[in-house]
CSV table of C-alpha atoms in Angstrom, one decimal:
chain,number,residue,atom,x,y,z
K,736,MET,CA,-0.1,-0.6,0.0
K,737,THR,CA,2.2,3.1,-0.8
K,738,ASP,CA,1.2,5.9,2.0
K,739,ALA,CA,-0.8,9.3,1.7
K,740,PRO,CA,1.5,12.7,1.7
K,741,ASP,CA,2.5,14.4,4.7
K,742,ALA,CA,-0.4,16.9,5.2
K,743,ASP,CA,2.8,19.5,5.4
K,744,GLU,CA,5.2,18.4,2.3
K,745,PRO,CA,4.3,20.7,-0.9
K,746,SER,CA,2.8,18.4,-3.2
K,747,SER,CA,5.7,17.7,-6.6
K,748,ALA,CA,3.3,18.1,-8.9
K,749,ALA,CA,1.2,21.6,-9.7
K,750,PRO,CA,-2.1,21.7,-11.1
K,751,PRO,CA,-2.2,21.7,-14.9
K,752,SER,CA,-3.3,25.1,-14.4
K,753,ARG,CA,-1.1,26.3,-12.2
K,754,ARG,CA,1.2,24.8,-14.4
K,755,ARG,CA,-0.1,27.0,-17.5
K,756,GLY,CA,-0.5,30.5,-15.5
K,757,ASP,CA,3.1,30.0,-14.4
K,758,ALA,CA,3.8,29.4,-18.5
K,759,ALA,CA,2.2,32.0,-19.3
K,760,ARG,CA,3.6,34.9,-16.7
K,761,ARG,CA,7.2,33.7,-18.0
K,762,ALA,CA,7.4,33.7,-21.4
K,763,PRO,CA,6.5,37.3,-22.0
K,764,ALA,CA,9.7,38.2,-19.3
K,765,THR,CA,11.5,34.9,-22.2
K,766,GLY,CA,9.9,37.3,-25.2
K,767,GLU,CA,12.1,40.3,-24.0
K,768,THR,CA,14.8,39.2,-23.0
K,769,ALA,CA,15.5,37.9,-26.3
K,770,ALA,CA,14.3,41.0,-28.2
K,771,ALA,CA,16.4,42.8,-26.3
K,772,ILE,CA,19.8,40.3,-27.4
K,773,GLU,CA,19.0,41.3,-30.1
K,774,SER,CA,18.7,44.4,-30.1
K,775,GLN,CA,22.1,45.0,-28.2
K,776,LEU,CA,23.3,42.3,-31.3
K,777,ARG,CA,23.0,44.9,-33.5
K,778,ALA,CA,23.7,47.8,-31.6
K,779,MET,CA,27.0,46.0,-31.6
K,780,ARG,CA,26.9,45.1,-35.7
K,781,THR,CA,26.2,48.3,-36.3
K,782,ASP,CA,28.7,50.0,-34.0
K,783,ALA,CA,31.7,47.6,-35.7
K,784,GLU,CA,30.3,48.6,-39.1
K,785,HIS,CA,30.7,51.9,-38.7
K,786,HIS,CA,34.5,52.1,-37.3
K,787,ILE,CA,35.0,49.6,-39.8
K,788,ALA,CA,34.6,52.3,-42.7
K,789,GLN,CA,35.2,55.3,-40.5
K,790,ALA,CA,39.4,53.1,-40.6
K,791,ARG,CA,38.3,52.2,-43.6
K,792,ALA,CA,37.9,55.6,-45.2
K,793,GLU,CA,40.8,56.5,-43.1
K,794,PHE,CA,42.8,54.3,-44.2
K,795,ASP,CA,41.9,55.6,-47.8
K,796,GLN,CA,42.0,58.9,-46.8
K,797,ALA,CA,45.9,58.0,-46.1
K,798,ASN,CA,47.1,56.5,-48.9
K,799,GLU,CA,45.1,59.1,-51.6
K,800,ARG,CA,47.6,61.5,-49.6
K,801,ILE,CA,50.5,58.9,-50.5
K,802,LYS,CA,49.2,58.0,-53.4
K,803,GLN,CA,49.6,62.3,-54.6
K,804,ARG,CA,52.8,62.9,-53.2
K,805,THR,CA,55.1,59.6,-54.6
K,806,GLY,CA,52.1,58.9,-57.6
K,807,ARG,CA,52.7,54.9,-56.4
K,808,ASP,CA,49.1,52.9,-55.3
K,809,LEU,CA,49.8,51.6,-52.0
K,810,ILE,CA,47.9,48.8,-51.9
K,811,LEU,CA,48.7,47.9,-55.0
K,812,ALA,CA,52.8,48.2,-55.1
K,813,ILE,CA,52.9,46.5,-52.0
K,814,LEU,CA,50.8,43.1,-52.8
K,815,ILE,CA,52.3,42.8,-56.5
K,816,GLY,CA,56.2,44.1,-54.8
K,817,VAL,CA,55.3,40.6,-52.2
K,818,ALA,CA,54.0,38.8,-54.9
K,819,ILE,CA,57.8,38.9,-56.6
K,820,GLY,CA,60.4,39.2,-53.6
K,821,VAL,CA,58.6,35.7,-52.8
K,822,VAL,CA,58.9,34.2,-56.7
K,823,VAL,CA,62.4,36.0,-56.7
K,824,VAL,CA,63.1,34.8,-53.0
K,825,ALA,CA,61.7,30.9,-53.4
K,826,SER,CA,62.9,30.9,-56.5
K,827,LEU,CA,67.5,31.7,-55.3
K,828,ILE,CA,67.1,29.8,-52.5
K,829,PHE,CA,65.3,26.2,-53.6
K,830,VAL,CA,66.4,26.0,-57.5
K,831,LYS,CA,68.4,28.8,-58.9
K,832,TRP,CA,68.7,28.0,-62.2
K,833,LEU,CA,64.3,29.3,-61.8
K,834,PHE,CA,66.0,32.5,-60.8
K,835,ALA,CA,67.6,32.5,-64.8
K,836,PHE,CA,63.8,32.0,-66.5
K,837,PHE,CA,62.8,34.8,-64.3
K,838,ALA,CA,65.4,37.4,-65.3
K,839,LEU,CA,64.9,35.8,-69.5
K,840,GLY,CA,61.6,37.2,-68.4
K,841,ALA,CA,61.9,40.8,-66.5
K,842,MET,CA,64.5,41.5,-69.3
K,843,VAL,CA,62.3,40.8,-72.5
K,844,LEU,CA,59.3,42.9,-70.7
K,845,GLY,CA,62.3,45.3,-70.1
K,846,VAL,CA,63.9,44.6,-73.5
K,847,LEU,CA,59.3,45.2,-75.6
K,848,GLU,CA,58.5,48.4,-72.9
K,849,PHE,CA,61.8,51.0,-73.7
K,850,SER,CA,61.8,49.7,-77.1
K,851,ARG,CA,58.1,50.5,-77.3
K,852,ALA,CA,59.0,53.1,-75.6
K,853,LEU,CA,61.4,55.0,-78.2
K,854,GLN,CA,59.3,53.8,-81.1
K,855,VAL,CA,57.1,56.4,-79.5
K,856,SER,CA,59.8,59.4,-80.2
K,857,GLY,CA,60.7,58.2,-83.3
K,858,ARG,CA,63.2,56.1,-83.4
K,859,ARG,CA,63.3,53.2,-85.1
K,860,VAL,CA,64.3,49.8,-82.8
K,861,ASP,CA,64.5,46.2,-84.2
K,862,LEU,CA,62.4,44.1,-81.3
K,863,VAL,CA,64.1,41.0,-83.1
K,864,PRO,CA,67.4,40.8,-83.2
K,865,GLN,CA,67.1,42.7,-79.8
K,866,LEU,CA,65.5,39.7,-78.2
K,867,ALA,CA,67.6,37.8,-79.7
K,868,ALA,CA,70.4,38.6,-78.3
K,869,GLY,CA,68.9,39.7,-75.3
K,870,VAL,CA,68.9,35.8,-75.5
K,871,LEU,CA,71.6,34.7,-76.2
K,872,LEU,CA,73.6,37.7,-73.6
K,873,LEU,CA,71.9,35.8,-70.4
K,874,ALA,CA,72.9,32.5,-71.6
K,875,SER,CA,75.9,33.4,-72.1
K,876,GLY,CA,75.8,35.1,-68.9
K,877,TYR,CA,74.7,31.4,-67.1
K,878,LEU,CA,76.7,28.9,-68.8
K,879,THR,CA,79.9,29.9,-69.9
K,880,GLY,CA,81.2,32.2,-67.4
K,881,LEU,CA,82.3,35.7,-67.7
K,882,TRP,CA,85.6,35.8,-70.1
K,883,MET,CA,83.5,33.3,-72.7
K,884,HIS,CA,80.3,36.2,-72.6
K,885,TRP,CA,82.0,39.2,-73.4
K,886,VAL,CA,82.5,37.4,-76.8
K,887,ALA,CA,78.5,37.0,-77.0
K,888,THR,CA,78.6,40.7,-75.8
K,889,LEU,CA,80.0,41.3,-78.6
K,890,VAL,CA,77.8,39.5,-81.1
K,891,ALA,CA,75.2,40.9,-79.7
K,892,VAL,CA,75.7,45.0,-80.8
K,893,ALA,CA,77.3,43.3,-83.4
K,894,LEU,CA,73.2,42.1,-84.5
K,895,VAL,CA,72.2,44.7,-83.6
K,896,VAL,CA,73.7,47.6,-86.0
K,897,VAL,CA,73.9,45.4,-88.0
K,898,TRP,CA,70.1,44.2,-88.8
K,899,ARG,CA,69.0,48.4,-88.1
K,900,LEU,CA,71.5,49.0,-90.9
K,901,VAL,CA,69.6,46.6,-93.3
K,902,ALA,CA,66.6,47.1,-92.6
K,903,GLN,CA,67.5,50.9,-93.5
K,904,LEU,CA,68.3,50.1,-96.1
K,905,HIS,CA,65.3,47.9,-97.0
K,906,ALA,CA,63.1,50.9,-95.8
K,907,GLY,CA,64.6,53.5,-98.6
K,908,ASP,CA,62.7,56.1,-97.1
K,909,GLY,CA,65.9,58.0,-97.1
K,910,ARG,CA,66.0,58.8,-93.6
K,911,ALA,CA,69.5,61.2,-92.4
K,912,HIS,CA,72.6,60.5,-92.5
K,913,ASN,CA,72.0,61.5,-88.3
K,914,GLU,CA,69.2,59.7,-87.3
K,915,VAL,CA,70.4,56.4,-89.1
K,916,PHE,CA,73.3,56.7,-86.8
K,917,ALA,CA,70.6,58.1,-83.9
K,918,ASP,CA,69.1,54.5,-84.7
K,919,VAL,CA,72.3,52.6,-84.7
K,920,LEU,CA,72.9,54.5,-80.9
K,921,VAL,CA,70.1,54.2,-79.5
K,922,ALA,CA,70.1,49.3,-80.9
K,923,VAL,CA,73.2,49.5,-78.9
K,924,PHE,CA,71.9,51.7,-75.7
K,925,VAL,CA,69.1,49.7,-75.6
K,926,GLN,CA,70.9,46.0,-75.6
K,927,LEU,CA,74.3,46.8,-73.6
K,928,TYR,CA,71.1,48.9,-70.3
K,929,VAL,CA,68.0,45.7,-71.1
K,930,PRO,CA,70.0,42.3,-71.0
K,931,PHE,CA,73.4,43.0,-71.0
K,932,LEU,CA,73.4,44.7,-66.9
K,933,THR,CA,70.0,41.8,-66.6
K,934,SER,CA,73.4,39.7,-66.8
K,935,MET,CA,75.5,40.7,-65.0
K,936,ALA,CA,73.1,39.5,-62.5
K,937,LEU,CA,73.0,35.3,-64.6
K,938,ILE,CA,77.1,35.6,-63.9
K,939,LEU,CA,76.8,36.7,-60.0
K,940,LEU,CA,74.0,33.5,-59.7
K,941,ALA,CA,75.8,30.6,-61.0
K,942,GLU,CA,79.1,31.3,-59.0
K,943,ASP,CA,79.9,29.5,-56.2
K,944,GLY,CA,77.3,30.7,-53.8
K,945,GLY,CA,76.6,33.4,-55.7
K,946,GLU,CA,72.3,33.0,-55.2
K,947,TRP,CA,73.7,34.6,-51.5
K,948,TRP,CA,75.3,37.7,-53.3
K,949,VAL,CA,72.9,37.9,-55.7
K,950,LEU,CA,69.6,37.3,-52.8
K,951,ALA,CA,72.1,40.1,-50.6
K,952,PHE,CA,72.5,42.5,-53.5
K,953,LEU,CA,68.6,42.8,-54.6
K,954,VAL,CA,67.5,42.8,-50.9
K,955,LEU,CA,70.2,45.5,-50.4
K,956,ALA,CA,68.2,47.7,-53.4
K,957,VAL,CA,64.7,46.8,-51.6
K,958,VAL,CA,65.4,48.3,-48.1
K,959,ALA,CA,67.3,51.0,-49.3
K,960,ASP,CA,63.8,52.2,-51.7
K,961,THR,CA,61.8,51.7,-48.6
K,962,GLY,CA,65.2,53.3,-46.8
K,963,ALA,CA,63.7,56.8,-49.0
K,964,TYR,CA,61.3,56.3,-49.2
K,965,VAL,CA,59.5,56.1,-45.7
K,966,SER,CA,62.6,59.0,-45.0
K,967,GLY,CA,60.8,61.3,-48.1
K,968,LEU,CA,57.9,60.5,-46.6
K,969,THR,CA,58.6,61.8,-42.9
K,970,PHE,CA,61.7,64.3,-43.5
K,971,GLY,CA,61.1,65.1,-47.1
K,972,ARG,CA,57.8,67.1,-47.4
K,973,GLY,CA,56.8,69.0,-50.3
K,974,GLY,CA,60.7,68.4,-51.1
K,975,ARG,CA,63.1,70.2,-48.3
K,976,HIS,CA,65.7,69.7,-50.2
K,977,PRO,CA,65.7,68.3,-53.8
K,978,MET,CA,68.2,65.9,-54.7
K,979,ALA,CA,67.5,66.4,-58.1
K,980,PRO,CA,65.5,68.4,-59.5
K,981,ARG,CA,65.7,68.9,-62.4
K,982,ILE,CA,65.9,65.2,-63.2
K,983,SER,CA,63.7,63.6,-60.0
K,984,PRO,CA,61.7,66.6,-58.4
K,985,LYS,CA,59.8,64.4,-55.9
K,986,LYS,CA,63.8,62.5,-54.7
K,987,THR,CA,65.0,64.5,-51.9
K,988,TRP,CA,68.5,64.3,-49.4
K,989,GLU,CA,65.8,63.3,-46.5
K,990,GLY,CA,65.1,60.3,-48.6
K,991,PHE,CA,68.6,59.6,-49.4
K,992,ALA,CA,70.0,59.9,-45.6
K,993,GLY,CA,67.3,57.4,-44.8
K,994,ALA,CA,68.8,55.7,-47.9
K,995,PHE,CA,72.0,55.9,-46.8
K,996,VAL,CA,70.9,54.5,-42.9
K,997,ALA,CA,69.1,52.2,-44.3
K,998,ALA,CA,71.8,50.7,-47.0
K,999,LEU,CA,74.9,50.5,-43.9
K,1000,ALA,CA,73.0,48.6,-42.3
K,1001,ALA,CA,71.5,45.9,-43.6
K,1002,GLY,CA,74.9,45.2,-45.6
K,1003,VAL,CA,76.9,44.2,-42.3
K,1004,LEU,CA,73.3,42.3,-41.4
K,1005,LEU,CA,74.1,40.5,-44.6
K,1006,ALA,CA,77.3,40.3,-44.4
K,1007,VAL,CA,78.0,38.6,-41.8
K,1008,PHE,CA,75.0,36.2,-41.4
K,1009,MET,CA,74.6,35.3,-45.0
K,1010,LEU,CA,77.5,35.8,-46.9
K,1011,GLY,CA,79.5,34.5,-44.6
K,1012,VAL,CA,82.0,37.8,-44.9
K,1013,PRO,CA,83.8,40.5,-41.4
K,1014,TRP,CA,80.8,43.0,-41.1
K,1015,TRP,CA,83.2,46.4,-42.3
K,1016,ALA,CA,82.7,44.4,-46.0
K,1017,GLY,CA,79.2,44.7,-45.6
K,1018,LEU,CA,79.5,49.0,-45.1
K,1019,ILE,CA,81.5,48.2,-48.0
K,1020,PHE,CA,79.3,46.2,-49.8
K,1021,GLY,CA,76.1,48.4,-49.6
K,1022,ALA,CA,78.0,52.0,-50.0
K,1023,VAL,CA,78.5,50.9,-52.2
K,1024,VAL,CA,75.3,49.0,-54.4
K,1025,LEU,CA,73.4,52.6,-52.6
K,1026,ALA,CA,75.6,54.1,-54.8
K,1027,THR,CA,74.9,52.1,-57.6
K,1028,ALA,CA,71.1,51.6,-57.4
K,1029,THR,CA,71.4,55.7,-56.9
K,1030,VAL,CA,72.7,56.4,-60.1
K,1031,GLY,CA,70.4,53.8,-61.8
K,1032,ASP,CA,66.8,55.2,-60.9
K,1033,LEU,CA,68.2,59.1,-61.6
K,1034,GLY,CA,69.7,58.2,-64.8
K,1035,GLU,CA,66.2,55.7,-65.6
K,1036,SER,CA,64.7,59.2,-64.6
K,1037,MET,CA,66.6,61.3,-66.3
K,1038,LEU,CA,65.7,59.1,-69.7
K,1039,LYS,CA,62.0,59.7,-68.7
K,1040,ARG,CA,62.4,63.2,-68.8
K,1041,ASP,CA,63.8,63.1,-72.5
K,1042,LEU,CA,61.5,61.0,-73.8
K,1043,GLY,CA,58.1,62.6,-71.5
K,1044,ILE,CA,56.7,59.8,-70.5
K,1045,LYS,CA,55.9,59.3,-66.7
K,1046,ASP,CA,56.6,55.7,-66.9
K,1047,MET,CA,58.2,53.7,-68.6
K,1048,SER,CA,54.6,52.0,-68.4
K,1049,SER,CA,51.5,50.6,-67.2
K,1050,TRP,CA,52.7,47.1,-66.6
K,1051,LEU,CA,52.9,46.5,-62.5
K,1052,PRO,CA,50.0,48.5,-61.4
K,1053,GLY,CA,51.5,50.4,-57.9
K,1054,HIS,CA,54.8,50.2,-59.7
K,1055,GLY,CA,54.6,51.6,-63.3
K,1056,GLY,CA,57.0,49.1,-66.0
K,1057,VAL,CA,58.4,47.0,-65.3
K,1058,LEU,CA,62.7,49.2,-66.1
K,1059,ASP,CA,60.6,51.3,-63.2
K,1060,ARG,CA,61.1,48.2,-60.5
K,1061,LEU,CA,64.6,47.6,-62.1
K,1062,ASP,CA,66.5,51.0,-62.3
K,1063,SER,CA,68.6,50.4,-59.3
K,1064,ILE,CA,68.5,47.1,-59.5
K,1065,LEU,CA,70.5,46.8,-63.7
K,1066,PRO,CA,73.9,49.0,-62.6
K,1067,SER,CA,74.1,47.1,-58.6
K,1068,ALA,CA,73.8,43.8,-61.1
K,1069,THR,CA,77.8,44.6,-62.0
K,1070,ALA,CA,78.5,46.5,-58.9
K,1071,ALA,CA,77.9,43.0,-57.5
K,1072,LEU,CA,79.7,40.7,-59.3
K,1073,ALA,CA,82.4,42.7,-58.8
K,1074,LEU,CA,82.2,42.9,-54.9
K,1075,TYR,CA,81.4,39.0,-55.2
K,1076,TYR,CA,85.4,38.7,-56.9
K,1077,VAL,CA,86.9,41.0,-53.7
K,1078,LEU,CA,85.0,40.4,-51.1
K,1079,SER,CA,84.3,36.6,-51.7
K,1080,PRO,CA,88.2,35.5,-51.0
K,1081,LEU,CA,87.6,37.3,-46.9
K,1082,GLY,CA,84.8,35.1,-46.1
K,1083,VAL,CA,85.4,31.8,-43.8
K,1084,SER,CA,86.0,28.4,-45.8
């Protein structure tokens, strides 16, 4: 028999009518809580979207100010620079002959855009011999070494000169002798400026441990350019002390000072931790590469000013053309090769 519950003990089961009443009273409270949470979440989302939009607007304004000062789209410049840097570094570290193909592609694009700019200015440039001679120079630089490379250089120059003269004879348009002579000089200059200087990097690449010297001078050129960019924006606003106002008005001595400090610091670090040469050799390395990079930068600016163009092309958004990125690197390759022969014997075996 089941015991009856004590009179003083509350019943564990409330009557159905009471349970329905309690549920009815709790329902509005629960609904009000959910509505309050949803309203708070909407307010938080609106506030977050406002802050994001404000931050984006401020960033776009800052990017526009930088673009007006430097003529660069900062976002695109960074993204494209990082992508190219990853490809270059990976090829040099893991499979260095891949860098030779990367250099070949850069040479072809450089010759194409430089030749097009010259043709627009009225010069006659023959693309077929220029590209063929360029391939010859890069192949000889990587495969044959320094001495045979001079023979290949003579062959390349002879090819572009003879081709231009023969093409002019077949044209028969009575072009003035001084114009023909100028076309021949331009043909030689294109070959020596783009393919020949590019081939110096491949001669260095083919040397024992040369990939690290190639990587080092590329890093130095980029670090110096970055140092000049940051220092120029920070201390050289308004072109306080222009470096070469007739050639490149936006380049300042403040920017050069920043590049100098960055190049020397990077040179020491690269010498000690990458190249295995004394720290003072890094100072020489940094100073020489900075000098050649600056000359190359100003030299290309002078070429563009003479041609009446702002950039060699628009193939690299945020940067301009291929030669606009290689202007400081091309002459630095020759300097790095010379420094390799002088400084590498100082390294620890």
